mmCIF file of C-alpha atoms in Angstrom:
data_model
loop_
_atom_site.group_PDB
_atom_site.id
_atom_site.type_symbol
_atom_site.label_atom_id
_atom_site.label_comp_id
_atom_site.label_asym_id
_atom_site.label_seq_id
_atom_site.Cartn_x
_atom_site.Cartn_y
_atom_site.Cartn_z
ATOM 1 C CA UNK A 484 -5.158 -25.818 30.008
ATOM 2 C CA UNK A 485 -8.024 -23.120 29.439
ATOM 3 C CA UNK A 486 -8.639 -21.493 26.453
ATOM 4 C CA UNK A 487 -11.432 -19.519 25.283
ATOM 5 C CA UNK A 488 -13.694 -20.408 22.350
ATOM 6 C CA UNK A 489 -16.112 -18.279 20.399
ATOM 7 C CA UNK A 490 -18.301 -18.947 17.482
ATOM 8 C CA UNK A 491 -18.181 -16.326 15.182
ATOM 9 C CA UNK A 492 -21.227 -14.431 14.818
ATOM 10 C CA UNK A 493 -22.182 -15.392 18.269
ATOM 11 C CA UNK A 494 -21.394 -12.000 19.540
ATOM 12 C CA UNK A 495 -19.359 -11.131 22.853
ATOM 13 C CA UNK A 496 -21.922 -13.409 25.025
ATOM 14 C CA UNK A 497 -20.173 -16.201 22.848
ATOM 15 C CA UNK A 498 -17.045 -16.007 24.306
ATOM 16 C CA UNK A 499 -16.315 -19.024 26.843
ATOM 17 C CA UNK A 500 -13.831 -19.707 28.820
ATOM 18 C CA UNK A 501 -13.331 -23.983 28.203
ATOM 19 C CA UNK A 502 -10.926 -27.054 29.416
ATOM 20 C CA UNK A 503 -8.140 -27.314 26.414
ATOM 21 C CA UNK A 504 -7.036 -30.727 25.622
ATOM 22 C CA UNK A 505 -3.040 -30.904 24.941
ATOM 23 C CA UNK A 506 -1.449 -32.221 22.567
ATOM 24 C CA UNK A 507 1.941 -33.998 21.867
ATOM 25 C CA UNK A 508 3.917 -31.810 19.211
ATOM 26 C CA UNK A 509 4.675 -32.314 15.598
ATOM 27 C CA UNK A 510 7.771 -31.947 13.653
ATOM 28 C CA UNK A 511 8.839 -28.054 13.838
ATOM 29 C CA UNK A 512 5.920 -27.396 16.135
ATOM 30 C CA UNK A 513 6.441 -25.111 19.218
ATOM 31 C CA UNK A 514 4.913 -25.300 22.888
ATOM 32 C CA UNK A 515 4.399 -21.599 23.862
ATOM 33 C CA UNK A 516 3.001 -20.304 27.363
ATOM 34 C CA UNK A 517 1.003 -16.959 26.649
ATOM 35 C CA UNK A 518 1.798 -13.897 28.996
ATOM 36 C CA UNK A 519 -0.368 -11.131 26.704
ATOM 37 C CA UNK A 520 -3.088 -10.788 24.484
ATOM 38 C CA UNK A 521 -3.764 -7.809 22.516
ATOM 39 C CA UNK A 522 -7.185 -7.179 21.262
ATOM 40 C CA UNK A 523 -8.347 -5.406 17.991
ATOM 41 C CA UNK A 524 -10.826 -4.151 15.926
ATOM 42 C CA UNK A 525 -10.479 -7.453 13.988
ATOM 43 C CA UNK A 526 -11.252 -9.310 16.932
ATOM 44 C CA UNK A 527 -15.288 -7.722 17.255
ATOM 45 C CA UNK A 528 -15.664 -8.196 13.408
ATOM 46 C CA UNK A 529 -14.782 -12.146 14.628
ATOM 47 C CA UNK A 530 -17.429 -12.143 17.423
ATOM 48 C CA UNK A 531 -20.022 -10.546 15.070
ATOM 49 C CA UNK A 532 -19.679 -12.630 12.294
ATOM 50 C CA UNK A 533 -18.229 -9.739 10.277
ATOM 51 C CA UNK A 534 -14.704 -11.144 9.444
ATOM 52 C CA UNK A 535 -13.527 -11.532 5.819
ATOM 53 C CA UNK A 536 -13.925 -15.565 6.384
ATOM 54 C CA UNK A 537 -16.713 -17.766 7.255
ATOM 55 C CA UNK A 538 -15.816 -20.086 10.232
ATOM 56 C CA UNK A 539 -18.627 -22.970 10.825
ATOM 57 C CA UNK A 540 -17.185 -24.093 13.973
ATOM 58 C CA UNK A 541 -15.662 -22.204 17.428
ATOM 59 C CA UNK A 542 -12.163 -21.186 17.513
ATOM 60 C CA UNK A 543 -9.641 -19.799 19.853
ATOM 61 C CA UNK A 544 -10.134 -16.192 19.056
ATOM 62 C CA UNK A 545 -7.458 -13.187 19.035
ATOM 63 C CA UNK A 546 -4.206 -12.420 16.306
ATOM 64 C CA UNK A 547 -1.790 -11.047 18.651
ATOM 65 C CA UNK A 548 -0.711 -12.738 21.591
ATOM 66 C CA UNK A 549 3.434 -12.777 23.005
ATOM 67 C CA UNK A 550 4.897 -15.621 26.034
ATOM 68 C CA UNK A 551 7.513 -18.179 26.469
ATOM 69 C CA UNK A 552 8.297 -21.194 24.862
ATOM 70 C CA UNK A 553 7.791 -24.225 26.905
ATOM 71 C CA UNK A 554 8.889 -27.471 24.489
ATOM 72 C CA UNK A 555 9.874 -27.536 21.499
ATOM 73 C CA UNK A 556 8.743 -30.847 18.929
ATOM 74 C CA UNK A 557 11.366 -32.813 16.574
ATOM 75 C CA UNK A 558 13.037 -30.529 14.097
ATOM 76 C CA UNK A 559 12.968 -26.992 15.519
ATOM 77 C CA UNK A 560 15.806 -24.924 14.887
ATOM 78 C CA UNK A 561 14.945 -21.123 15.293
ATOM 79 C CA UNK A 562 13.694 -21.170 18.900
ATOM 80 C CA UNK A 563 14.683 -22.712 22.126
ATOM 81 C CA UNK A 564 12.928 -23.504 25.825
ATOM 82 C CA UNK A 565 12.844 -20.343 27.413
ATOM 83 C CA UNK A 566 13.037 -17.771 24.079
ATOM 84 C CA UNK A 567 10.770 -15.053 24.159
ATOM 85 C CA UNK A 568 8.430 -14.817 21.421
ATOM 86 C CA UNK A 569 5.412 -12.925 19.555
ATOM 87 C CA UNK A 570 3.427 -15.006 17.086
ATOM 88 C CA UNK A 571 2.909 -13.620 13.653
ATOM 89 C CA UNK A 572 -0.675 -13.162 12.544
ATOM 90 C CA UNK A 573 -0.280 -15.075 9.131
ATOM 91 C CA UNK A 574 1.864 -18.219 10.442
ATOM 92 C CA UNK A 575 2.430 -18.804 6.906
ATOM 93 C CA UNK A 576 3.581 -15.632 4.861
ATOM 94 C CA UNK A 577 7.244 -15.174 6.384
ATOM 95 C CA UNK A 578 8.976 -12.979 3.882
ATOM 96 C CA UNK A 579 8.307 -11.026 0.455
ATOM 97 C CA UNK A 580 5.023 -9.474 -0.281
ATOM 98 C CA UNK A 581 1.675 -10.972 -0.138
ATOM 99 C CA UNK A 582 0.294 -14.168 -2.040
ATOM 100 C CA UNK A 583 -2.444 -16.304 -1.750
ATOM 101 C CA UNK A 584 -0.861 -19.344 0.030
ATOM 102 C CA UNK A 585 1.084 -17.075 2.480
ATOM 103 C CA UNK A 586 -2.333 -15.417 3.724
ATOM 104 C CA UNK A 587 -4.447 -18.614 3.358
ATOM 105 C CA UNK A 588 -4.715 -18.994 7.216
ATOM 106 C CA UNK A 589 -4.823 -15.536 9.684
ATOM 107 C CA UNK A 590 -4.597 -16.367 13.521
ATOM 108 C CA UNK A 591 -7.479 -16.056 15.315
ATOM 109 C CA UNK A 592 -9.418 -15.963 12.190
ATOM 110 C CA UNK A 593 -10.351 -18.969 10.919
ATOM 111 C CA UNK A 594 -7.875 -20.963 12.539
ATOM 112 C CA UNK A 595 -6.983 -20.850 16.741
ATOM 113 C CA UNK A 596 -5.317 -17.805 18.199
ATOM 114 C CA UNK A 597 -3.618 -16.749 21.241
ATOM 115 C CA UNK A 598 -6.750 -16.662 23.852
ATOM 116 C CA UNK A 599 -5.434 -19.046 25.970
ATOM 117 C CA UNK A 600 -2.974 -20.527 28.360
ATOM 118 C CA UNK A 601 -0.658 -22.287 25.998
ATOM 119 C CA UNK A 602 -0.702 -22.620 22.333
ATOM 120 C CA UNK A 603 1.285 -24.362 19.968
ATOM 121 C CA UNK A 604 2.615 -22.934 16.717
ATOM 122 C CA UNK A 605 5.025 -23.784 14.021
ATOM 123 C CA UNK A 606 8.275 -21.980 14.437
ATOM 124 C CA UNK A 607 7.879 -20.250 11.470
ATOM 125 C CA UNK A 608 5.526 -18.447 13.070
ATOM 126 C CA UNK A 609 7.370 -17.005 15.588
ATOM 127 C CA UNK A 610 9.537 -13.600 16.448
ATOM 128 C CA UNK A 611 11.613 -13.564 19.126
ATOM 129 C CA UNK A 612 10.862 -10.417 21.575
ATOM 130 C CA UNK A 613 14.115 -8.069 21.906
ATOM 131 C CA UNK A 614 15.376 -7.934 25.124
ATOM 132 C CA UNK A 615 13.513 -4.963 27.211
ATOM 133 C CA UNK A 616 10.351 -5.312 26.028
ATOM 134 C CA UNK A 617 7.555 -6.934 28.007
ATOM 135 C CA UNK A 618 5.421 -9.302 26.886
ATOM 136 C CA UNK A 619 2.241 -7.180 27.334
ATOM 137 C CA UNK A 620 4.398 -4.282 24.455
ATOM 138 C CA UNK A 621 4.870 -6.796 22.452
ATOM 139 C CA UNK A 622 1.733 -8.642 22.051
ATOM 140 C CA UNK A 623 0.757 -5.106 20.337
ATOM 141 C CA UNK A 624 2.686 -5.649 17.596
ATOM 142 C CA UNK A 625 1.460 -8.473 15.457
ATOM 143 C CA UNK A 626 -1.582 -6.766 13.901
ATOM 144 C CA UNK A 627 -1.531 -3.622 14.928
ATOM 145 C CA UNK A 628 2.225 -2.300 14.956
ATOM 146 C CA UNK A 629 2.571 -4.495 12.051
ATOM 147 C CA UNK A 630 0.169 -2.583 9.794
ATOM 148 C CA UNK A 631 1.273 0.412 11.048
ATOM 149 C CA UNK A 632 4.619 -0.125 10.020
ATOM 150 C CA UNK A 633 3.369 -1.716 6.800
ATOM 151 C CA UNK A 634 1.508 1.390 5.529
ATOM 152 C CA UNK A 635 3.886 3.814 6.642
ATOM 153 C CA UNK A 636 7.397 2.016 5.593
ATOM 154 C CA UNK A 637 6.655 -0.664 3.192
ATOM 155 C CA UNK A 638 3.460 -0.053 0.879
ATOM 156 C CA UNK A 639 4.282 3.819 0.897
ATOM 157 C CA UNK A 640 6.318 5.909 -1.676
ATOM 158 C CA UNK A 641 9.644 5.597 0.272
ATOM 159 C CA UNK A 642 8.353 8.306 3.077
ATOM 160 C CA UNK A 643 11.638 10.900 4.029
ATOM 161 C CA UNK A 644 12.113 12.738 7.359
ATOM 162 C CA UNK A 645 9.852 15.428 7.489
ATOM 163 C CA UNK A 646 7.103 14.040 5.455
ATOM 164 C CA UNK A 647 3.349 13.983 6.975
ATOM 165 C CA UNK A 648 1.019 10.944 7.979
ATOM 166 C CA UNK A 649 -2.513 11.107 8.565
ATOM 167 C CA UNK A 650 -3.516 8.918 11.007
ATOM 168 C CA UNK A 651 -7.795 8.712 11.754
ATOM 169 C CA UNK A 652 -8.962 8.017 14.818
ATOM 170 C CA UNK A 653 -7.173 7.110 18.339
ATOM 171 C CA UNK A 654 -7.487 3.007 17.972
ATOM 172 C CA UNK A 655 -4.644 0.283 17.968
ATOM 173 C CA UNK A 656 -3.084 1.019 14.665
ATOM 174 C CA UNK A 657 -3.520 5.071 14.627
ATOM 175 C CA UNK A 658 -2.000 5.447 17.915
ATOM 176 C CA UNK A 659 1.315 3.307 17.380
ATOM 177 C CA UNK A 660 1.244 4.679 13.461
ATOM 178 C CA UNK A 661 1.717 8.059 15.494
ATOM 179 C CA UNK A 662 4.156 6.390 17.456
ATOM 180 C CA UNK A 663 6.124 5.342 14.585
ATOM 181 C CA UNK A 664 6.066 8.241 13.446
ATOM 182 C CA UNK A 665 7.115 10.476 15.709
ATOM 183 C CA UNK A 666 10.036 8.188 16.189
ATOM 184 C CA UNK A 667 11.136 8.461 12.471
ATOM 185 C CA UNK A 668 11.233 12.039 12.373
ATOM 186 C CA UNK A 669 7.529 12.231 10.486
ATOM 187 C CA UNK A 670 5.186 15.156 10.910
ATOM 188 C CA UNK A 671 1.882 13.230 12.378
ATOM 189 C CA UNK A 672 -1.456 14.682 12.178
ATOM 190 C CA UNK A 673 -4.021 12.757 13.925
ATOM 191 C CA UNK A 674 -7.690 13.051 14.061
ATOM 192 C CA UNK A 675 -10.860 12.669 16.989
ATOM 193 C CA UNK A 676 -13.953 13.240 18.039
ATOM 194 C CA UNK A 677 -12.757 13.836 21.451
ATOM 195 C CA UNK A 678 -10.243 16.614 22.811
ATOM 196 C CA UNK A 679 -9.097 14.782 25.169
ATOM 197 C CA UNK A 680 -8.082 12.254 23.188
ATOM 198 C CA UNK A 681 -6.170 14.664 20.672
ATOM 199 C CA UNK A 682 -4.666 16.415 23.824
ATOM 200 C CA UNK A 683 -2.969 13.267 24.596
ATOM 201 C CA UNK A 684 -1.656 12.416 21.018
ATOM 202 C CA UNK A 685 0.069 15.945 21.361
ATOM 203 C CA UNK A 686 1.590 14.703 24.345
ATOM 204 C CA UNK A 687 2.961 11.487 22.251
ATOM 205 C CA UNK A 688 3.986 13.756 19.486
ATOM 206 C CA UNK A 689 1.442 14.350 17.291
ATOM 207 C CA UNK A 690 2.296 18.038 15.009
ATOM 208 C CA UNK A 691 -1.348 18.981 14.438
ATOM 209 C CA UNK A 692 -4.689 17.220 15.632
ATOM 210 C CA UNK A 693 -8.148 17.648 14.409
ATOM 211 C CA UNK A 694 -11.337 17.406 15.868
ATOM 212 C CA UNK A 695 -13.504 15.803 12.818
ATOM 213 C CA UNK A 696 -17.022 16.897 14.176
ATOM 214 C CA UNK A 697 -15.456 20.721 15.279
ATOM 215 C CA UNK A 698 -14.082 20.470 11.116
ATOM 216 C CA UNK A 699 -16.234 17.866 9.466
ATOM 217 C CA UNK A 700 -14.420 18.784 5.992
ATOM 218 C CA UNK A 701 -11.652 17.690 7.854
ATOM 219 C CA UNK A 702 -9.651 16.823 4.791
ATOM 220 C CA UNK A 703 -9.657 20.839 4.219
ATOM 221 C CA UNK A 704 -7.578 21.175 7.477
ATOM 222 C CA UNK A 705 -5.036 18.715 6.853
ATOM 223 C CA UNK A 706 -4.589 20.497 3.533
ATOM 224 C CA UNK A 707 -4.507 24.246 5.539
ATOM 225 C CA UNK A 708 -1.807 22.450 8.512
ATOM 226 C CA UNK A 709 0.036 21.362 5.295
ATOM 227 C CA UNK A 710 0.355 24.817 3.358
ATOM 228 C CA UNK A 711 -1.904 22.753 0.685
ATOM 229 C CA UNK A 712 0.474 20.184 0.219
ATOM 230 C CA UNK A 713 -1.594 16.974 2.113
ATOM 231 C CA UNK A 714 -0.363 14.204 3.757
ATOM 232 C CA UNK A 715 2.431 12.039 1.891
ATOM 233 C CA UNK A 716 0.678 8.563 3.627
ATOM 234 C CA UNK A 717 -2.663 8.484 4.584
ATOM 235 C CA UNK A 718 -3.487 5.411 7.221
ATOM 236 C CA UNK A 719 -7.393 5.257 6.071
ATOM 237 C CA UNK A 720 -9.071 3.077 8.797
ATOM 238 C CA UNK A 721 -12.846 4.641 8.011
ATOM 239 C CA UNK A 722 -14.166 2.713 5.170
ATOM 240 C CA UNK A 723 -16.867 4.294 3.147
ATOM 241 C CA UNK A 724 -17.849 7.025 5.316
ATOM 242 C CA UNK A 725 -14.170 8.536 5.051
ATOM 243 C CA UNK A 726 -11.817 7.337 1.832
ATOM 244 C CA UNK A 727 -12.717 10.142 -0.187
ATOM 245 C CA UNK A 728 -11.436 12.532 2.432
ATOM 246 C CA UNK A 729 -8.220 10.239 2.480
ATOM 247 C CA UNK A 730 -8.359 10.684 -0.853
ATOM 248 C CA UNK A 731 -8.289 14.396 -0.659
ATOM 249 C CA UNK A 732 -5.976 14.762 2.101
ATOM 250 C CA UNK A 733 -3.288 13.205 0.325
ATOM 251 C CA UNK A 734 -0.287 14.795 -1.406
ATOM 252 C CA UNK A 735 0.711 14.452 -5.319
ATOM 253 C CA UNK A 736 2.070 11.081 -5.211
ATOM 254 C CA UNK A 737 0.790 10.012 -2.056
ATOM 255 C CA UNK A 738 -0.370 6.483 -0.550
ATOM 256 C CA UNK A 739 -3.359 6.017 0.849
ATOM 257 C CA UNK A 740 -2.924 2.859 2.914
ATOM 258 C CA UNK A 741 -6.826 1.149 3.494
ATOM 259 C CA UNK A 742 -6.476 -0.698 6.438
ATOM 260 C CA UNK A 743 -9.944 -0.991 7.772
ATOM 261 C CA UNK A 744 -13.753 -0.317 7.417
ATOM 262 C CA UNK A 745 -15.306 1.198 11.003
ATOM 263 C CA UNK A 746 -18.021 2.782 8.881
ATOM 264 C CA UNK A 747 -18.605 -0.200 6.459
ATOM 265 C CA UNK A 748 -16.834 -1.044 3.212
ATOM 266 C CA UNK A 749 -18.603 0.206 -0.016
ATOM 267 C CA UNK A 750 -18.904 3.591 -1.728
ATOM 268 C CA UNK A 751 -17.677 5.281 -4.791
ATOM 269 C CA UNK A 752 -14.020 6.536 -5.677
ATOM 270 C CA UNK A 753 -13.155 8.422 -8.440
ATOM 271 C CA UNK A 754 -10.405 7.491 -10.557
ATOM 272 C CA UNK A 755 -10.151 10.852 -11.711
ATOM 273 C CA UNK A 756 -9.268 11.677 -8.109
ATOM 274 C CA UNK A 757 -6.204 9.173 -7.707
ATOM 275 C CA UNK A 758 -5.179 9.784 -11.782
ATOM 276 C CA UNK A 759 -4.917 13.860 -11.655
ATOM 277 C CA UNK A 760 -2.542 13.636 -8.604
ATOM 278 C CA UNK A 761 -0.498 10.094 -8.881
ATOM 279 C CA UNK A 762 -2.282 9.187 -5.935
ATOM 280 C CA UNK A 763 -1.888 5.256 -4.484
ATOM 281 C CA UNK A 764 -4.732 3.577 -3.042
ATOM 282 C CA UNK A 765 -3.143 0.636 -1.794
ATOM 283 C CA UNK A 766 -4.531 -2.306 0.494
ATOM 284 C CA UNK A 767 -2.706 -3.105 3.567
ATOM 285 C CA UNK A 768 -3.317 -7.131 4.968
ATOM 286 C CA UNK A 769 -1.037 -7.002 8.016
ATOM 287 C CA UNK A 770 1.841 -8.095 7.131
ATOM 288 C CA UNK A 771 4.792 -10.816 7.646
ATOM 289 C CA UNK A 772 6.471 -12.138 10.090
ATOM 290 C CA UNK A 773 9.756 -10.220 8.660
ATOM 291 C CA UNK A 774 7.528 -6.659 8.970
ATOM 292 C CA UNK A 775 6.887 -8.348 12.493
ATOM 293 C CA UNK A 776 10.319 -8.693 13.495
ATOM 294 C CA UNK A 777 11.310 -5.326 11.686
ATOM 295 C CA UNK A 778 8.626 -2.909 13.868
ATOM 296 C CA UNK A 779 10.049 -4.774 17.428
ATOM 297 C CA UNK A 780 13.432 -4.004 16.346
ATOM 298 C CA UNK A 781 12.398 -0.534 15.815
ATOM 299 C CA UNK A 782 10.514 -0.078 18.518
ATOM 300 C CA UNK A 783 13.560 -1.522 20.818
ATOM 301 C CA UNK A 784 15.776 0.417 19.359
ATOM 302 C CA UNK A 785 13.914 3.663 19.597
ATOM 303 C CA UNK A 786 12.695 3.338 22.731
ATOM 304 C CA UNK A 787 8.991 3.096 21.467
ATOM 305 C CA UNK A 788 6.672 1.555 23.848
ATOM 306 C CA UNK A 789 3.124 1.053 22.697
ATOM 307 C CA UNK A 790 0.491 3.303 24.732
ATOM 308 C CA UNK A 791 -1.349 0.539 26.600
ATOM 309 C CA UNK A 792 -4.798 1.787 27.614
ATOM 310 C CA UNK A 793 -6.041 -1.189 29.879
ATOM 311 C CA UNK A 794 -4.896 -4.528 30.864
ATOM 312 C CA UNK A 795 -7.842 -7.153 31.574
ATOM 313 C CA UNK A 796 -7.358 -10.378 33.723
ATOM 314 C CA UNK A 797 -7.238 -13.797 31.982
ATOM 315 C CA UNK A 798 -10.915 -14.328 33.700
ATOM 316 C CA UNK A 799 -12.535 -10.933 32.601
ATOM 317 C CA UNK A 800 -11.664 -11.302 28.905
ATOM 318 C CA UNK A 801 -15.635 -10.507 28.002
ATOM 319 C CA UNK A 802 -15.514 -7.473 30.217
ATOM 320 C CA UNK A 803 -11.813 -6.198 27.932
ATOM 321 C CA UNK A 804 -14.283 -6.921 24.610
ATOM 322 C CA UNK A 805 -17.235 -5.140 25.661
ATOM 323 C CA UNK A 806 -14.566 -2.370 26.874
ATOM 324 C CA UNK A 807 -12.387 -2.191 23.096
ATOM 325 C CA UNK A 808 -16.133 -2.265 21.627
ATOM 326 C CA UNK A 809 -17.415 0.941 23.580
ATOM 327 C CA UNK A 810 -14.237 2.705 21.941
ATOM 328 C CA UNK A 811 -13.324 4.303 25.235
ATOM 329 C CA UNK A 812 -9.882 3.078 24.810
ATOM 330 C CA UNK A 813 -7.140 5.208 23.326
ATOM 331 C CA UNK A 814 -4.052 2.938 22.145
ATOM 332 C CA UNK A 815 -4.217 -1.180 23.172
ATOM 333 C CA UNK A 816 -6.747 -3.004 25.098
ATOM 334 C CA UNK A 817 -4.545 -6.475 26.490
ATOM 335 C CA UNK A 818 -5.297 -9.021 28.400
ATOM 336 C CA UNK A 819 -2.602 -10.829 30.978
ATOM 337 C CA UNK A 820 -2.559 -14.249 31.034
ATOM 338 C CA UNK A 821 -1.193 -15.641 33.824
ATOM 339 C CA UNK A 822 0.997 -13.964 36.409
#
């Protein structure tokens, strides 16, 4: 079975393709052939040593992978041979909101991911796929959909039909955040550096677009396409360079949903900013496998199906890295496994 390993902080050179030695399964544990791998921004910060963890040895990288179940070890209950199924980037937090020993492992992270052939899994970890979406649609959704859906439905102030999301930037999570949207009868506004990039969020939906280096006090806009009003949830993927605008995009009683630091983490916030308008800053870690299972659902239902920039062979998953890092993409970068 082949697998890639990388070392984190060995960069994109550091990913290698290697001979995986199997393994008989353990009680609950599940045999799964991988169809799709989805890549994120999550998945550079790995390569470059970045991550939130420190990992001394080489792992099987990537969170969000989808494919078949092949065997199934003593015990499992919740999947059969032949389910369909999307692994959940924290195999351990299930339900409920966040805790320490539900988050204490992420796939990909500091323990192996979905890079490769086969993996095994507990069940626990697993969502089945709804039937109609592919494998490639759903390996989207563990990191990406899921913290989309997180900081628009879960960690927000109960957002109605009508209400506005601010999404930055045309990655992963802003694109299917504007997807989600869209589909729940939100008013998205999405930002770029690139027109053509906004022209084709219109085409998905988007109400109003900005151009951030055309309006560089872009957080004036949103509040102009708003009637001064702001955004009700904020998806704040910047980091330093941007949470202040986020900050002052928002409306009264508005989330602010930090998923992410392109620019860096660090920088100042001033209470006074959050206190004078009940504004919530709130953190958003992925989410469950119950947030997991929610966003397929929804997407099923819906008929939401993720924008899919590229799809990489198994054997060119350095050239799908170096392609997510030049930020050419606009929605998903995955890589097929497989036929």
């Amino acid at each position: 079975m082949r697998a890639y390993q990388i070392l984190p902080g060995a960069g994109i050179d550091g990913l290698q393709s290697v001979d995986y030695p199997d393994r008989a399964l353990g009680t609950g544990e599940v045999r799964i052939r991988v169809r799709a791998v989805s890549l994120n921004y999550r998945d550079l910060m790995v390569a470059g040593g970045n991550y939130l963890v420190n990992v001394d040895e080489s792992i099987v990288p990537c969170s969000d992978g989808a494919g078949e179940v092949l065997a199934v070890g003593p015990g499992v209950s919740r999947v059969q041979v032949g389910d369909r199924v999307a692994a959940s980037f924290f195999p351990y937090w299930q339900d409920g909101p966040a805790a320490p020993d539900k988050v204490r492992h992420a796939l990909g992270g500091d323990i192996d991911g979905m890079l490769a052939e086969e993996v095994i899994l507990h069940e626990d970890a697993l969502a089945r796929i709804p039937a109609g979406m592919s494998f490639i649609d759903a390996s989207t959704m563990p990191c990406a959909g899921v913290t989309a859906w997180n900081a628009i439905f879960e960690s927000s102030n109960n957002v109605r039909p009508g209400d506005t999301v601010l999404l930055l930037g045309t990655g992963g999570v802003s694109v299917l955040g504007l997807q989600l949207a869209k589909a729940a009868g939100l008013q998205a506004i999405i930002t770029s550096s690139s027109d053509d990039k906004l022209a084709r969020a219109k085409e998905l939906g988007a109400a109003h677009t900005i151009n951030y280096r055309t309006h560089p006090e872009w957080q004036e806009e949103v509040l102009r396409l708003t009637g001064g009003v702001g955004a009700h949830v904020v998806l704040e993927v910047g980091g330093q360079g941007t949470v202040n605008r986020s900050i002052a995009s928002a409306a009264m009683g508005g989330s602010i949903a930090v998923i992410g630091g392109v620019s860096g983490f660090g920088g100042e916030v001033n209470p006074a900013s959050l206190l004078a308008s009940a504004k919530r800053l709130v953190g958003i870690y992925v989410g469950s496998r119950t947030m997991l299972e929610k966003v397929m659902r929804f997407a099923a239902g819906t008929g939401l199906q993720p924008v899919v920039d590229r799809v990489f062979p198994f054997d060119q998953a350095q050239e799908a890295y170096r392609y997510m890092e030049s930020g050419a993409h606009f929605g998903k970068v995955v890589i097929a496994v497989g036929d």
